[in-house]
Short mmCIF file of C-alpha atoms in Angstrom, two decimals:
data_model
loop_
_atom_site.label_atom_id
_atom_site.label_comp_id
_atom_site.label_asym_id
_atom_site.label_seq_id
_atom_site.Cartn_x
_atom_site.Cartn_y
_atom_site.Cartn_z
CA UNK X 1 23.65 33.00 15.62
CA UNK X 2 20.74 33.18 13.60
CA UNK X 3 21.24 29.89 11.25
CA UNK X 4 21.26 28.50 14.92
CA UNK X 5 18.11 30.14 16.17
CA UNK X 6 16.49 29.04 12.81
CA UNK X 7 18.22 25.72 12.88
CA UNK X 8 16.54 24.95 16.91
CA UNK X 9 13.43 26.65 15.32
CA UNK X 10 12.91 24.05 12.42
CA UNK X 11 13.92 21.11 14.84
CA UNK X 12 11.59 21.83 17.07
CA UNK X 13 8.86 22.01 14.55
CA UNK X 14 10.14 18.96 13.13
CA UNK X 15 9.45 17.46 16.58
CA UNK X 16 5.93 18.72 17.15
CA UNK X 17 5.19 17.60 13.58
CA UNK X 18 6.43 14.29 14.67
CA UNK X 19 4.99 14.12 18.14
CA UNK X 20 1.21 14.51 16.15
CA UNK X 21 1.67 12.27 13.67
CA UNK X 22 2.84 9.32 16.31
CA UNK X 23 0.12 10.53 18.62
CA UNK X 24 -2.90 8.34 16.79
CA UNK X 25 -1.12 5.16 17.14
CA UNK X 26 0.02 5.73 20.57
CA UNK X 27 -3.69 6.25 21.19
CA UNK X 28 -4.21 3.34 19.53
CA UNK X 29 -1.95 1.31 21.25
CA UNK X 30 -2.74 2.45 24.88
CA UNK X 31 -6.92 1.76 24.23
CA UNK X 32 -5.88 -1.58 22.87
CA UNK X 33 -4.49 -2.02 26.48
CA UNK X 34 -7.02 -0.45 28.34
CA UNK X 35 -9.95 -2.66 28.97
CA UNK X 36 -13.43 -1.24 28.26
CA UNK X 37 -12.25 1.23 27.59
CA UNK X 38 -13.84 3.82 24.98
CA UNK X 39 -13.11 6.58 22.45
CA UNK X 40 -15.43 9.08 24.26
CA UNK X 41 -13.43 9.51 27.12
CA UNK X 42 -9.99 12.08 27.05
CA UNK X 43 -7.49 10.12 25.30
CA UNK X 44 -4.79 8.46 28.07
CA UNK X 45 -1.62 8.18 26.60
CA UNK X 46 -0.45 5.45 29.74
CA UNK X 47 -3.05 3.21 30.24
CA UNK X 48 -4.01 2.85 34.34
CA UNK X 49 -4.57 -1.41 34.77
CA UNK X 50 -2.67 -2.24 31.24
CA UNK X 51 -4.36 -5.86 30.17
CA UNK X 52 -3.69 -7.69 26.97
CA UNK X 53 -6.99 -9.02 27.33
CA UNK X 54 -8.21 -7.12 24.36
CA UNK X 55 -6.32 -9.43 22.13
CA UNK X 56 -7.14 -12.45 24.08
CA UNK X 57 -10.75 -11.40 23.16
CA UNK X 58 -9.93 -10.62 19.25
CA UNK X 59 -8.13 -13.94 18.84
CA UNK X 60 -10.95 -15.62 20.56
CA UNK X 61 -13.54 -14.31 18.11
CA UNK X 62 -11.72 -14.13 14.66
CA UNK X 63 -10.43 -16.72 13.54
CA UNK X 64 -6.89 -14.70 12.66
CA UNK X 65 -4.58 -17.32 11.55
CA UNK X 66 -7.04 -17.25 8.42
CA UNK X 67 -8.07 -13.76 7.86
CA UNK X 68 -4.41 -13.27 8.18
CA UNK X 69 -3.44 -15.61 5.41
CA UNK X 70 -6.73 -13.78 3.47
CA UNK X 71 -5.08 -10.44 3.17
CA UNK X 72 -1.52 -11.88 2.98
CA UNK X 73 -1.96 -13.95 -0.18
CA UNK X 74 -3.78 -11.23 -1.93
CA UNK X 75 -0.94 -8.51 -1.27
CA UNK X 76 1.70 -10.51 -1.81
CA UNK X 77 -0.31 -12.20 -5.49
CA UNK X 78 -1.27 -7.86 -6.22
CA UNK X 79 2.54 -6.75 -5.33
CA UNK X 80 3.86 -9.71 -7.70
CA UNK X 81 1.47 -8.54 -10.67
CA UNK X 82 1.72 -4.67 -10.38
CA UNK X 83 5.39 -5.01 -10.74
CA UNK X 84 5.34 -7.44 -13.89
CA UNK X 85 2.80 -5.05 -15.67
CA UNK X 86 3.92 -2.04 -14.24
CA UNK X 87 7.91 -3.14 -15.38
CA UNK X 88 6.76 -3.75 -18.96
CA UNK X 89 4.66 -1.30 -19.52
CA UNK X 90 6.84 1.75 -18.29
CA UNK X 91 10.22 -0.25 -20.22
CA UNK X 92 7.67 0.47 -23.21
CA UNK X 93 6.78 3.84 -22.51
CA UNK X 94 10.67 4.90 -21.93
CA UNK X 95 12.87 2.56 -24.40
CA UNK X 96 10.06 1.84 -27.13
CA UNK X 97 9.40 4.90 -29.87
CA UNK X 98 5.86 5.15 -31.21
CA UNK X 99 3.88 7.49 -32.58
CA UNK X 100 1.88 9.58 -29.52
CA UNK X 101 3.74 7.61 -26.78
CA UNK X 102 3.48 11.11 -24.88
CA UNK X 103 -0.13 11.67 -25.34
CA UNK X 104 -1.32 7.45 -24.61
CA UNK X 105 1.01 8.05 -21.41
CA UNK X 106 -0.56 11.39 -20.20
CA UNK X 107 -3.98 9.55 -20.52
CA UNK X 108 -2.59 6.90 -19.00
CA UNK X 109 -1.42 9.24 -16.34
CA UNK X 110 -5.30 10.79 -16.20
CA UNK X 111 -6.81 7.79 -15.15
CA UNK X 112 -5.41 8.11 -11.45
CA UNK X 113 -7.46 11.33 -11.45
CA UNK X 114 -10.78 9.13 -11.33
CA UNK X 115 -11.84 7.91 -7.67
CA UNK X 116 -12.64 4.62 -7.37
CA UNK X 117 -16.23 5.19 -6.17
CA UNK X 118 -16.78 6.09 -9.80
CA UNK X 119 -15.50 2.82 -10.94
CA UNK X 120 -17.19 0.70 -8.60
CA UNK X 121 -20.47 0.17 -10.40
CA UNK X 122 -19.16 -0.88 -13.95
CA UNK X 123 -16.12 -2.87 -12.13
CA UNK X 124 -18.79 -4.67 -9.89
CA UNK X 125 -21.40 -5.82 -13.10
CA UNK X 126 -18.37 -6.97 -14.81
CA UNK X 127 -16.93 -8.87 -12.44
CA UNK X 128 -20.74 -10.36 -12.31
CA UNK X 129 -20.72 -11.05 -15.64
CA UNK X 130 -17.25 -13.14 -15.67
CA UNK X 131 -18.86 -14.98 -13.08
CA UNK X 132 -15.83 -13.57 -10.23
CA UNK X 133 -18.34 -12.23 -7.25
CA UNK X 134 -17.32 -13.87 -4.18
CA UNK X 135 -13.60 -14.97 -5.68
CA UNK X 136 -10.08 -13.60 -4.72
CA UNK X 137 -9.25 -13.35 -8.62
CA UNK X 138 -12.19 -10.63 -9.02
CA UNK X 139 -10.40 -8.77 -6.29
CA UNK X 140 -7.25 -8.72 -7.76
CA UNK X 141 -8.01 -7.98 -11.40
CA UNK X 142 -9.20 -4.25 -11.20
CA UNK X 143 -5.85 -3.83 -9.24
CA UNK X 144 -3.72 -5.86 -11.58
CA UNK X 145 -2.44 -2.74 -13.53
CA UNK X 146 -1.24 0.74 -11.43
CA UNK X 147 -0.78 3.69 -13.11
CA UNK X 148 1.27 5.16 -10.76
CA UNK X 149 3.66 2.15 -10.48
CA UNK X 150 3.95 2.51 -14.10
CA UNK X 151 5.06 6.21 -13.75
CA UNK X 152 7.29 5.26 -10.83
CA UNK X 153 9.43 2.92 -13.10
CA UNK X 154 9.48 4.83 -16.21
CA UNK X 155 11.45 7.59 -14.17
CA UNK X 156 13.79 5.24 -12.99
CA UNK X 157 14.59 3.97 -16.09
CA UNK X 158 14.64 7.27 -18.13
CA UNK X 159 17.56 7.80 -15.60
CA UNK X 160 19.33 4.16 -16.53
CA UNK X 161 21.77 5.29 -19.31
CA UNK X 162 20.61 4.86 -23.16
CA UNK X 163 24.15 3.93 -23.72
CA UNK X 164 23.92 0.55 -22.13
CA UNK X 165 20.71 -0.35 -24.43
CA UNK X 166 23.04 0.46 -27.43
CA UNK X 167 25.92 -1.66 -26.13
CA UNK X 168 23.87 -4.41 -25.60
CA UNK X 169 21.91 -4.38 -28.75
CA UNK X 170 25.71 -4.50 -30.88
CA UNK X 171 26.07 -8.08 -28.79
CA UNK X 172 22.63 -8.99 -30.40
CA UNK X 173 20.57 -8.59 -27.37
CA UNK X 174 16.83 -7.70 -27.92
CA UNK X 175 14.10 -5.68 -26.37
CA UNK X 176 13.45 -8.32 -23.85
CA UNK X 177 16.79 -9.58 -23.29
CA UNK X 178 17.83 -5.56 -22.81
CA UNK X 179 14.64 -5.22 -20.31
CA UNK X 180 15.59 -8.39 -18.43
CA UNK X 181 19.08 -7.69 -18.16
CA UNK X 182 20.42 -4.09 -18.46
CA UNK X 183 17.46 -1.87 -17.34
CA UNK X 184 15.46 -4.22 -14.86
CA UNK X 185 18.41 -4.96 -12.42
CA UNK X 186 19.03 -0.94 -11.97
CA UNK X 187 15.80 -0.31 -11.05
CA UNK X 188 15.47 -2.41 -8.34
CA UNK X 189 15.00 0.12 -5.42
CA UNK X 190 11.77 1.51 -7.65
CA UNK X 191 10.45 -2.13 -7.89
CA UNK X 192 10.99 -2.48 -3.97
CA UNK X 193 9.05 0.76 -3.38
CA UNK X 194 6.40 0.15 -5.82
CA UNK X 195 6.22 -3.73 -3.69
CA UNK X 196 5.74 -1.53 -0.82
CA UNK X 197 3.01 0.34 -1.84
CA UNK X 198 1.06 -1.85 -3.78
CA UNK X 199 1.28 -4.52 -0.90
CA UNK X 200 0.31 -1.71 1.62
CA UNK X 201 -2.83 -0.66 -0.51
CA UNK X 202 -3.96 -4.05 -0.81
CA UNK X 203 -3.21 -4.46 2.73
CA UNK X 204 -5.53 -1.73 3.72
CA UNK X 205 -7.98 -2.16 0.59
CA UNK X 206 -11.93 -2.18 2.41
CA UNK X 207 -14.00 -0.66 -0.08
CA UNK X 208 -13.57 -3.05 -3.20
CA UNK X 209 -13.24 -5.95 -1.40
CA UNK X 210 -16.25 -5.39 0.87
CA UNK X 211 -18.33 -5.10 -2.05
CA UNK X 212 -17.19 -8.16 -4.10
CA UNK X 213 -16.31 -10.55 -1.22
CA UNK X 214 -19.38 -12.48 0.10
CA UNK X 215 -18.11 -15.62 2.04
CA UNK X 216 -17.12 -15.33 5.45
CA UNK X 217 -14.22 -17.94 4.62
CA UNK X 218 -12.49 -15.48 1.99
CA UNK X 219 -12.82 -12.18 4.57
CA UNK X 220 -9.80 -10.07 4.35
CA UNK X 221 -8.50 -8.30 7.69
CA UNK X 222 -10.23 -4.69 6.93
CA UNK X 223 -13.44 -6.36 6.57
CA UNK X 224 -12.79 -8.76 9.88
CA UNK X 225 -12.46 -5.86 12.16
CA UNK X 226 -15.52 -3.96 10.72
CA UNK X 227 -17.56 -6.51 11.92
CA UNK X 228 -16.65 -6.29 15.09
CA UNK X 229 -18.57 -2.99 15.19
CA UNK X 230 -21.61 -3.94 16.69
CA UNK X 231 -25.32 -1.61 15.86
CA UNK X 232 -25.29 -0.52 19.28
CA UNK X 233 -22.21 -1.28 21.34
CA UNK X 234 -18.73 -1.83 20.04
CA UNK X 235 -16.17 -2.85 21.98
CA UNK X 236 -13.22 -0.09 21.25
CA UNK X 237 -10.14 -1.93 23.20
CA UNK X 238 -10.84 -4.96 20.71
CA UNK X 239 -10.98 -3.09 17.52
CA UNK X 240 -8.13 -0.84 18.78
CA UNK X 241 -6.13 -4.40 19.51
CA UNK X 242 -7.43 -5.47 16.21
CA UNK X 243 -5.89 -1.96 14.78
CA UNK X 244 -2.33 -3.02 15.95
CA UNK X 245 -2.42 -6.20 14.96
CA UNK X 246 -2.87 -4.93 11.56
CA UNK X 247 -0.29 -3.05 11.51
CA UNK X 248 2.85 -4.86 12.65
CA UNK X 249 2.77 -6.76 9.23
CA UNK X 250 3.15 -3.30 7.35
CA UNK X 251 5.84 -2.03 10.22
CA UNK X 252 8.04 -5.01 9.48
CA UNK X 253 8.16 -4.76 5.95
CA UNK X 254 8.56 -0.79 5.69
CA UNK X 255 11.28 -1.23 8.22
CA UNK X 256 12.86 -3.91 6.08
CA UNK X 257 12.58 -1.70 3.02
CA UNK X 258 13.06 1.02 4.51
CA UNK X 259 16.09 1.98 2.61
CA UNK X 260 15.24 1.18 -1.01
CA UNK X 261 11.93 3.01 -0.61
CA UNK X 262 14.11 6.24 0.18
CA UNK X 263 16.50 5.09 -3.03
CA UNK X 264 13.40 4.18 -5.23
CA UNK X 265 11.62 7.62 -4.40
CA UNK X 266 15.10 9.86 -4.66
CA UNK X 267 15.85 7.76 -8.36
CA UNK X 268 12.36 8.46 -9.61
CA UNK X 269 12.47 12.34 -8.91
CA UNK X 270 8.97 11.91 -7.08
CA UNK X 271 8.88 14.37 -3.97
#
């Protein structure tokens, strides 16, 4: 009787918990149907005269198709090269013995303790000096190398046996030949959920591409639907359309992932 009481107890918890967490983007989603309407007024969670003309009016003044292909191409380029330097660099920390591999990886480590508002300064009058304000490529090169995709696969593959490596170096494999085909291909629901996070983070990245991006042309999503805020007036129902809209990309491919994230995060011991 009373694993019962405390089992109802915790579900019902679980379903407050849940019930908050959702509430935002049903907010979200009912002001993105409600027309003029505003975020001073007490939130209604069914809109009264539902409209989609909110999203008439955001594809009328963005040009999406473009902003869309903006953010796309840089999460998909930033996934692609976290998981290439990420892959080698934790196969080095985990198969590869060297003298203070522990200490160069807890410094490693460290650096995820630093915010980027400290960085932005020196990462902003070095991209000026390569000559890469105002280009996707000095966007993408402060985010080319993650530390914590790098810890992400080095737990996975501490787990991959060390018995494999051996077998495969007595039929003359190498270090690269090993990485490529022994540890890589058991890792893969780590890579997917490291994909998944670096794409979301570049997906949602404002600050560093605000400050480096100059050209209307190159605008990434973030940065399109700040500028609908307007000095005096903004219209809420747009952004809020604008909102959704950015996140259906994100809800398709966590959905579609969905199942190696949960493998990739269970492998890795990360809770």
């Amino acid at each position: 009787m009373r694993e019962k009481t405390q089992r109802i107890a915790l579900t019902g918890v679980l379903i407050i918990g849940a019930l908050i967490m959702f509430f935002p983007f049903l907010w979200t989603l009912t002001t993105s149907l409600s027309p003029g309407a505003g975020l001073d007024a007490t939130p209604q969670l069914i809109p009264e005269n539902p409209s989609f003309s909110a999203y008439q009016t955001l594809f009328a003044e963005l040009p999406f198709a473009r902003i869309i292909a903006n953010s796309l191409g840089l999460a998909v380029v930033t996934a692609l090269l976290q998981i290439v330097t990420s892959a080698l660099a934790a196969y080095a920390f985990s198969r590869l013995p060297f003298r203070g591999r522990g200490v160069v990886f807890a410094l490693y480590l460290a650096t995820m303790m630093i915010p980027i508002q400290v960085l932005i300064v020196p990462l902003f009058v070095q991209m000026r000096d390569l000559g890469l304000v105002d280009t996707y490529l000095g966007v993408l090169l402060p985010s080319v190398a993650n530390a914590f995709g790098v810890f992400l696969l080095r737990q996975a593959m501490n787990a991959v046996p060390r018995e494999l490596d051996e077998a495969a170096t007595l039929d003359g494999a190498g270090h690269f030949r090993i990485f490529g085909t022994v540890v890589l291909p058991l890792v893969g629901p780590s890579i997917a959920t490291l994909a998944v996070f670096a794409f979301m983070n570049s997906w949602n990245s404002f600050l560093w591409p605000l400050i480096i991006l100059r050209s209307s042309e190159l605008q990434t999503l973030p940065l399109a639907l700040a500028g609908l805020q307007g000095q005096y007036t903004t219209q809420w129902d747009v952004m809020m359309a604008g909102s959704v809209v950015s996140i259906l990309p994100m809800l398709a491919i966590y959905l579609f992932a969905q199942r190696f994230v949960i493998q990739g995060v269970a492998s890795s011991g990360i809770k």
